[in-house]
């Protein structure tokens, strides 16, 4: 294995926020917006061969193909130099590929952490699951590829990961609830509901935590608050599952 290959293996990419890359010598120089967008697209589709034409269509839709392909080749060469390795971006017909793992790409590490956390929850190991969820969520530094917002490929992946992150936050809250961490769950549920007032799962966790803390009236008030928001915003009532939870709290079940 040559030095170039070794440095390529050491490159670590961060996409859960502005695009960054860290190599053995420190932060990599990634160049201007379009050049960074080339790398961003390859990272969004990591471990896949992305054709040169697909890249040029995404980044230079109005340019002539020949000119766009020439520019792409220049940018790939500059990115390889900035990443300290000619193999950091592989040339694979009909285009390019960045090979990444959970050890080298934070987005993959995030989803691997969540997979581990859910497995641990399924095994009844809530404390270990909390650690895995928190490790995954701590990887976020801002909006996905925040410095490249506006590109369709960024927005599509940002929306997907944003939803994954929301589910993970709700999962983490339920893991804390399973451990009886009511002093954490109650304020954190309130914070998340402030961001997502229509989320019935968050509201259910909040209601359970309030009830278990001896605050039955507050738990019922939380249900009524959600009902008012749903009726006003969507013209619907809470789900049957949440209505059943309200009934159990009323009956002190």
mmCIF file of C-alpha atoms in Angstrom:
data_model
loop_
_atom_site.group_PDB
_atom_site.id
_atom_site.type_symbol
_atom_site.label_atom_id
_atom_site.label_comp_id
_atom_site.label_asym_id
_atom_site.label_seq_id
_atom_site.Cartn_x
_atom_site.Cartn_y
_atom_site.Cartn_z
ATOM 1 C CA UNK A 1 0.000 0.000 0.000
ATOM 2 C CA UNK A 2 1.487 3.347 -1.064
ATOM 3 C CA UNK A 3 1.432 6.619 0.856
ATOM 4 C CA UNK A 4 -1.387 7.960 -1.313
ATOM 5 C CA UNK A 5 -3.592 4.979 -0.499
ATOM 6 C CA UNK A 6 -2.827 5.271 3.198
ATOM 7 C CA UNK A 7 -3.757 8.946 3.278
ATOM 8 C CA UNK A 8 -6.943 8.263 1.349
ATOM 9 C CA UNK A 9 -7.955 5.716 3.990
ATOM 10 C CA UNK A 10 -7.315 8.303 6.688
ATOM 11 C CA UNK A 11 -9.518 10.971 5.097
ATOM 12 C CA UNK A 12 -12.620 11.663 7.185
ATOM 13 C CA UNK A 13 -15.552 13.535 5.691
ATOM 14 C CA UNK A 14 -18.130 15.593 7.571
ATOM 15 C CA UNK A 15 -21.468 16.329 5.908
ATOM 16 C CA UNK A 16 -23.743 16.794 8.938
ATOM 17 C CA UNK A 17 -23.186 20.525 8.730
ATOM 18 C CA UNK A 18 -20.948 22.452 6.301
ATOM 19 C CA UNK A 19 -18.770 20.157 4.185
ATOM 20 C CA UNK A 20 -15.410 19.433 5.793
ATOM 21 C CA UNK A 21 -12.655 16.890 5.271
ATOM 22 C CA UNK A 22 -9.838 15.987 7.607
ATOM 23 C CA UNK A 23 -6.663 14.309 6.407
ATOM 24 C CA UNK A 24 -3.467 13.284 8.163
ATOM 25 C CA UNK A 25 -1.971 16.770 7.921
ATOM 26 C CA UNK A 26 -5.140 18.565 9.064
ATOM 27 C CA UNK A 27 -8.195 20.131 7.381
ATOM 28 C CA UNK A 28 -8.251 19.479 3.642
ATOM 29 C CA UNK A 29 -8.452 22.351 1.165
ATOM 30 C CA UNK A 30 -11.634 21.717 -0.818
ATOM 31 C CA UNK A 31 -11.765 24.846 -2.985
ATOM 32 C CA UNK A 32 -14.703 26.967 -4.072
ATOM 33 C CA UNK A 33 -18.439 26.221 -4.046
ATOM 34 C CA UNK A 34 -18.686 24.280 -7.314
ATOM 35 C CA UNK A 35 -15.609 22.223 -6.553
ATOM 36 C CA UNK A 36 -16.990 21.434 -3.105
ATOM 37 C CA UNK A 37 -20.307 20.523 -4.706
ATOM 38 C CA UNK A 38 -18.567 17.858 -6.783
ATOM 39 C CA UNK A 39 -17.289 16.235 -3.607
ATOM 40 C CA UNK A 40 -20.638 16.752 -1.883
ATOM 41 C CA UNK A 41 -22.484 14.905 -4.636
ATOM 42 C CA UNK A 42 -20.026 12.007 -4.532
ATOM 43 C CA UNK A 43 -20.408 11.794 -0.750
ATOM 44 C CA UNK A 44 -24.208 11.874 -0.933
ATOM 45 C CA UNK A 45 -23.886 8.884 -3.251
ATOM 46 C CA UNK A 46 -20.911 7.351 -1.485
ATOM 47 C CA UNK A 47 -19.869 3.851 -2.576
ATOM 48 C CA UNK A 48 -21.749 4.327 -5.855
ATOM 49 C CA UNK A 49 -20.288 5.166 -9.239
ATOM 50 C CA UNK A 50 -21.718 8.525 -10.294
ATOM 51 C CA UNK A 51 -21.453 9.119 -14.025
ATOM 52 C CA UNK A 52 -19.686 12.233 -15.253
ATOM 53 C CA UNK A 53 -22.822 13.266 -17.110
ATOM 54 C CA UNK A 54 -24.942 12.940 -13.961
ATOM 55 C CA UNK A 55 -22.504 15.209 -12.126
ATOM 56 C CA UNK A 56 -22.420 17.803 -14.891
ATOM 57 C CA UNK A 57 -26.221 17.737 -15.212
ATOM 58 C CA UNK A 58 -26.519 18.456 -11.486
ATOM 59 C CA UNK A 59 -23.900 21.202 -11.335
ATOM 60 C CA UNK A 60 -23.749 22.757 -14.814
ATOM 61 C CA UNK A 61 -27.143 22.121 -16.404
ATOM 62 C CA UNK A 62 -26.860 25.052 -18.795
ATOM 63 C CA UNK A 63 -23.250 24.564 -19.928
ATOM 64 C CA UNK A 64 -22.156 22.610 -22.976
ATOM 65 C CA UNK A 65 -21.319 19.016 -22.106
ATOM 66 C CA UNK A 66 -17.714 19.208 -23.345
ATOM 67 C CA UNK A 67 -16.986 22.329 -21.321
ATOM 68 C CA UNK A 68 -18.678 20.909 -18.234
ATOM 69 C CA UNK A 69 -16.728 17.654 -18.492
ATOM 70 C CA UNK A 70 -13.444 19.560 -18.820
ATOM 71 C CA UNK A 71 -14.294 21.618 -15.729
ATOM 72 C CA UNK A 72 -15.256 18.479 -13.816
ATOM 73 C CA UNK A 73 -11.911 16.852 -14.586
ATOM 74 C CA UNK A 74 -10.067 19.945 -13.336
ATOM 75 C CA UNK A 75 -12.103 20.002 -10.118
ATOM 76 C CA UNK A 76 -11.555 16.302 -9.448
ATOM 77 C CA UNK A 77 -7.803 16.767 -9.898
ATOM 78 C CA UNK A 78 -7.821 19.708 -7.465
ATOM 79 C CA UNK A 79 -9.898 17.775 -4.936
ATOM 80 C CA UNK A 80 -7.496 14.848 -5.085
ATOM 81 C CA UNK A 81 -4.625 17.231 -4.444
ATOM 82 C CA UNK A 82 -6.473 18.855 -1.545
ATOM 83 C CA UNK A 83 -7.263 15.439 -0.072
ATOM 84 C CA UNK A 84 -3.641 14.390 -0.403
ATOM 85 C CA UNK A 85 -4.320 11.325 -2.509
ATOM 86 C CA UNK A 86 -4.981 10.467 -6.129
ATOM 87 C CA UNK A 87 -7.205 7.612 -4.943
ATOM 88 C CA UNK A 88 -9.388 9.728 -2.650
ATOM 89 C CA UNK A 89 -11.788 9.997 -5.594
ATOM 90 C CA UNK A 90 -11.715 6.881 -7.732
ATOM 91 C CA UNK A 91 -12.155 7.000 -11.493
ATOM 92 C CA UNK A 92 -14.557 4.212 -12.386
ATOM 93 C CA UNK A 93 -16.251 4.197 -15.770
ATOM 94 C CA UNK A 94 -18.441 6.022 -16.548
ATOM 95 C CA UNK A 95 -17.560 8.477 -13.788
ATOM 96 C CA UNK A 96 -16.238 8.721 -10.238
ATOM 97 C CA UNK A 97 -16.718 7.165 -6.821
ATOM 98 C CA UNK A 98 -15.831 7.979 -3.216
ATOM 99 C CA UNK A 99 -15.580 4.883 -1.056
ATOM 100 C CA UNK A 100 -16.724 5.598 2.491
ATOM 101 C CA UNK A 101 -17.518 3.730 5.697
ATOM 102 C CA UNK A 102 -18.887 4.684 9.087
ATOM 103 C CA UNK A 103 -15.281 5.376 10.091
ATOM 104 C CA UNK A 104 -14.769 7.935 7.326
ATOM 105 C CA UNK A 105 -18.170 9.585 6.749
ATOM 106 C CA UNK A 106 -20.209 11.076 9.580
ATOM 107 C CA UNK A 107 -23.573 10.507 7.887
ATOM 108 C CA UNK A 108 -22.879 6.772 7.690
ATOM 109 C CA UNK A 109 -21.629 6.778 11.282
ATOM 110 C CA UNK A 110 -24.840 8.519 12.379
ATOM 111 C CA UNK A 111 -27.058 5.869 10.831
ATOM 112 C CA UNK A 112 -24.823 3.068 12.166
ATOM 113 C CA UNK A 113 -25.182 4.505 15.674
ATOM 114 C CA UNK A 114 -28.966 4.516 15.322
ATOM 115 C CA UNK A 115 -29.006 0.944 14.079
ATOM 116 C CA UNK A 116 -26.963 -0.116 17.100
ATOM 117 C CA UNK A 117 -29.201 1.877 19.458
ATOM 118 C CA UNK A 118 -32.364 0.234 18.140
ATOM 119 C CA UNK A 119 -30.810 -3.198 18.479
ATOM 120 C CA UNK A 120 -29.882 -2.417 22.075
ATOM 121 C CA UNK A 121 -33.404 -1.186 22.818
ATOM 122 C CA UNK A 122 -34.781 -4.419 21.383
ATOM 123 C CA UNK A 123 -32.529 -6.316 23.787
ATOM 124 C CA UNK A 124 -33.826 -4.283 26.710
ATOM 125 C CA UNK A 125 -30.504 -2.476 27.193
ATOM 126 C CA UNK A 126 -31.934 1.015 27.446
ATOM 127 C CA UNK A 127 -28.920 2.656 29.097
ATOM 128 C CA UNK A 128 -26.568 1.469 26.350
ATOM 129 C CA UNK A 129 -29.145 2.507 23.741
ATOM 130 C CA UNK A 130 -29.216 6.037 25.179
ATOM 131 C CA UNK A 131 -25.437 6.241 24.786
ATOM 132 C CA UNK A 132 -25.643 5.105 21.161
ATOM 133 C CA UNK A 133 -28.465 7.522 20.312
ATOM 134 C CA UNK A 134 -26.644 10.418 21.948
ATOM 135 C CA UNK A 135 -23.414 9.560 20.154
ATOM 136 C CA UNK A 136 -25.210 9.564 16.816
ATOM 137 C CA UNK A 137 -27.093 12.804 17.404
ATOM 138 C CA UNK A 138 -23.940 14.539 18.655
ATOM 139 C CA UNK A 139 -22.414 14.150 15.204
ATOM 140 C CA UNK A 140 -24.636 16.922 13.837
ATOM 141 C CA UNK A 141 -23.032 20.367 13.486
ATOM 142 C CA UNK A 142 -25.881 22.038 11.583
ATOM 143 C CA UNK A 143 -28.020 21.412 8.508
ATOM 144 C CA UNK A 144 -26.795 18.690 6.165
ATOM 145 C CA UNK A 145 -24.212 20.152 3.733
ATOM 146 C CA UNK A 146 -25.311 23.605 4.843
ATOM 147 C CA UNK A 147 -22.818 25.373 2.573
ATOM 148 C CA UNK A 148 -24.221 23.581 -0.485
ATOM 149 C CA UNK A 149 -27.924 24.162 0.103
ATOM 150 C CA UNK A 150 -29.933 24.810 -3.027
ATOM 151 C CA UNK A 151 -28.771 21.818 -5.021
ATOM 152 C CA UNK A 152 -31.501 19.236 -5.532
ATOM 153 C CA UNK A 153 -29.262 16.351 -4.485
ATOM 154 C CA UNK A 154 -28.471 18.135 -1.221
ATOM 155 C CA UNK A 155 -32.057 19.058 -0.416
ATOM 156 C CA UNK A 156 -33.363 15.542 -1.060
ATOM 157 C CA UNK A 157 -30.795 13.945 1.238
ATOM 158 C CA UNK A 158 -31.176 16.738 3.808
ATOM 159 C CA UNK A 159 -34.905 16.064 4.049
ATOM 160 C CA UNK A 160 -34.359 12.317 4.418
ATOM 161 C CA UNK A 161 -31.725 12.694 7.122
ATOM 162 C CA UNK A 162 -33.754 15.373 8.893
ATOM 163 C CA UNK A 163 -36.612 12.902 9.234
ATOM 164 C CA UNK A 164 -34.224 10.177 10.408
ATOM 165 C CA UNK A 165 -32.899 12.615 12.994
ATOM 166 C CA UNK A 166 -36.415 13.473 14.210
ATOM 167 C CA UNK A 167 -37.227 9.788 14.664
ATOM 168 C CA UNK A 168 -33.956 9.277 16.540
ATOM 169 C CA UNK A 169 -34.751 12.157 18.886
ATOM 170 C CA UNK A 170 -38.130 10.584 19.656
ATOM 171 C CA UNK A 171 -36.501 7.175 20.117
ATOM 172 C CA UNK A 172 -33.962 8.663 22.531
ATOM 173 C CA UNK A 173 -36.726 10.312 24.537
ATOM 174 C CA UNK A 174 -38.525 6.980 24.884
ATOM 175 C CA UNK A 175 -35.279 5.293 25.971
ATOM 176 C CA UNK A 176 -34.868 7.911 28.698
ATOM 177 C CA UNK A 177 -38.486 7.325 29.708
ATOM 178 C CA UNK A 178 -37.835 3.592 29.981
ATOM 179 C CA UNK A 179 -35.029 4.410 32.411
ATOM 180 C CA UNK A 180 -37.305 6.644 34.479
ATOM 181 C CA UNK A 181 -35.428 9.859 33.657
ATOM 182 C CA UNK A 182 -38.538 12.014 34.082
ATOM 183 C CA UNK A 183 -36.596 15.174 34.969
ATOM 184 C CA UNK A 184 -34.950 14.920 31.552
ATOM 185 C CA UNK A 185 -37.884 13.697 29.495
ATOM 186 C CA UNK A 186 -40.420 16.340 30.539
ATOM 187 C CA UNK A 187 -38.433 19.464 29.537
ATOM 188 C CA UNK A 188 -36.883 17.802 26.475
ATOM 189 C CA UNK A 189 -40.309 16.684 25.250
ATOM 190 C CA UNK A 190 -41.524 20.246 25.679
ATOM 191 C CA UNK A 191 -38.597 21.566 23.659
ATOM 192 C CA UNK A 192 -39.139 19.119 20.806
ATOM 193 C CA UNK A 193 -42.897 19.684 20.775
ATOM 194 C CA UNK A 194 -42.176 23.389 20.395
ATOM 195 C CA UNK A 195 -40.383 22.479 17.155
ATOM 196 C CA UNK A 196 -42.883 19.814 16.036
ATOM 197 C CA UNK A 197 -46.258 20.642 17.620
ATOM 198 C CA UNK A 198 -48.165 18.080 15.514
ATOM 199 C CA UNK A 199 -45.972 15.113 16.469
ATOM 200 C CA UNK A 200 -48.261 12.694 18.317
ATOM 201 C CA UNK A 201 -45.429 10.388 19.323
ATOM 202 C CA UNK A 202 -43.632 13.175 21.178
ATOM 203 C CA UNK A 203 -46.888 14.177 22.836
ATOM 204 C CA UNK A 204 -47.537 10.604 23.980
ATOM 205 C CA UNK A 205 -44.098 10.441 25.584
ATOM 206 C CA UNK A 206 -44.699 13.784 27.265
ATOM 207 C CA UNK A 207 -48.066 12.643 28.619
ATOM 208 C CA UNK A 208 -46.616 9.408 30.014
ATOM 209 C CA UNK A 209 -43.736 11.249 31.676
ATOM 210 C CA UNK A 210 -46.039 13.820 33.248
ATOM 211 C CA UNK A 211 -48.387 11.137 34.527
ATOM 212 C CA UNK A 212 -45.557 9.067 35.991
ATOM 213 C CA UNK A 213 -44.257 12.222 37.686
ATOM 214 C CA UNK A 214 -47.609 12.529 39.481
ATOM 215 C CA UNK A 215 -48.850 15.325 37.216
ATOM 216 C CA UNK A 216 -52.075 13.792 35.887
ATOM 217 C CA UNK A 217 -53.727 17.154 35.246
ATOM 218 C CA UNK A 218 -50.745 18.362 33.212
ATOM 219 C CA UNK A 219 -50.727 15.142 31.200
ATOM 220 C CA UNK A 220 -54.398 15.625 30.317
ATOM 221 C CA UNK A 221 -53.795 19.288 29.521
ATOM 222 C CA UNK A 222 -51.033 18.251 27.119
ATOM 223 C CA UNK A 223 -53.532 16.053 25.288
ATOM 224 C CA UNK A 224 -56.058 18.877 25.028
ATOM 225 C CA UNK A 225 -53.366 21.208 23.745
ATOM 226 C CA UNK A 226 -52.513 18.755 20.965
ATOM 227 C CA UNK A 227 -56.183 18.297 20.121
ATOM 228 C CA UNK A 228 -56.584 22.059 19.739
ATOM 229 C CA UNK A 229 -53.545 22.295 17.445
ATOM 230 C CA UNK A 230 -54.662 19.364 15.283
ATOM 231 C CA UNK A 231 -58.185 20.710 14.894
ATOM 232 C CA UNK A 232 -56.945 24.206 14.082
ATOM 233 C CA UNK A 233 -54.157 23.171 11.716
ATOM 234 C CA UNK A 234 -55.499 20.011 10.071
ATOM 235 C CA UNK A 235 -59.156 19.747 11.042
ATOM 236 C CA UNK A 236 -58.651 16.313 12.617
ATOM 237 C CA UNK A 237 -58.731 14.745 16.079
ATOM 238 C CA UNK A 238 -55.818 12.930 17.740
ATOM 239 C CA UNK A 239 -55.303 9.309 16.769
ATOM 240 C CA UNK A 240 -57.203 6.481 18.425
ATOM 241 C CA UNK A 241 -53.968 5.406 20.105
ATOM 242 C CA UNK A 242 -53.490 8.805 21.736
ATOM 243 C CA UNK A 243 -57.157 8.995 22.737
ATOM 244 C CA UNK A 244 -56.707 5.607 24.375
ATOM 245 C CA UNK A 245 -53.727 6.931 26.302
ATOM 246 C CA UNK A 246 -55.817 9.876 27.491
ATOM 247 C CA UNK A 247 -58.491 7.461 28.710
ATOM 248 C CA UNK A 248 -55.962 5.332 30.616
ATOM 249 C CA UNK A 249 -54.604 8.468 32.298
ATOM 250 C CA UNK A 250 -58.137 9.548 33.225
ATOM 251 C CA UNK A 251 -58.732 6.125 34.749
ATOM 252 C CA UNK A 252 -55.300 6.220 36.413
ATOM 253 C CA UNK A 253 -54.451 2.975 34.657
#
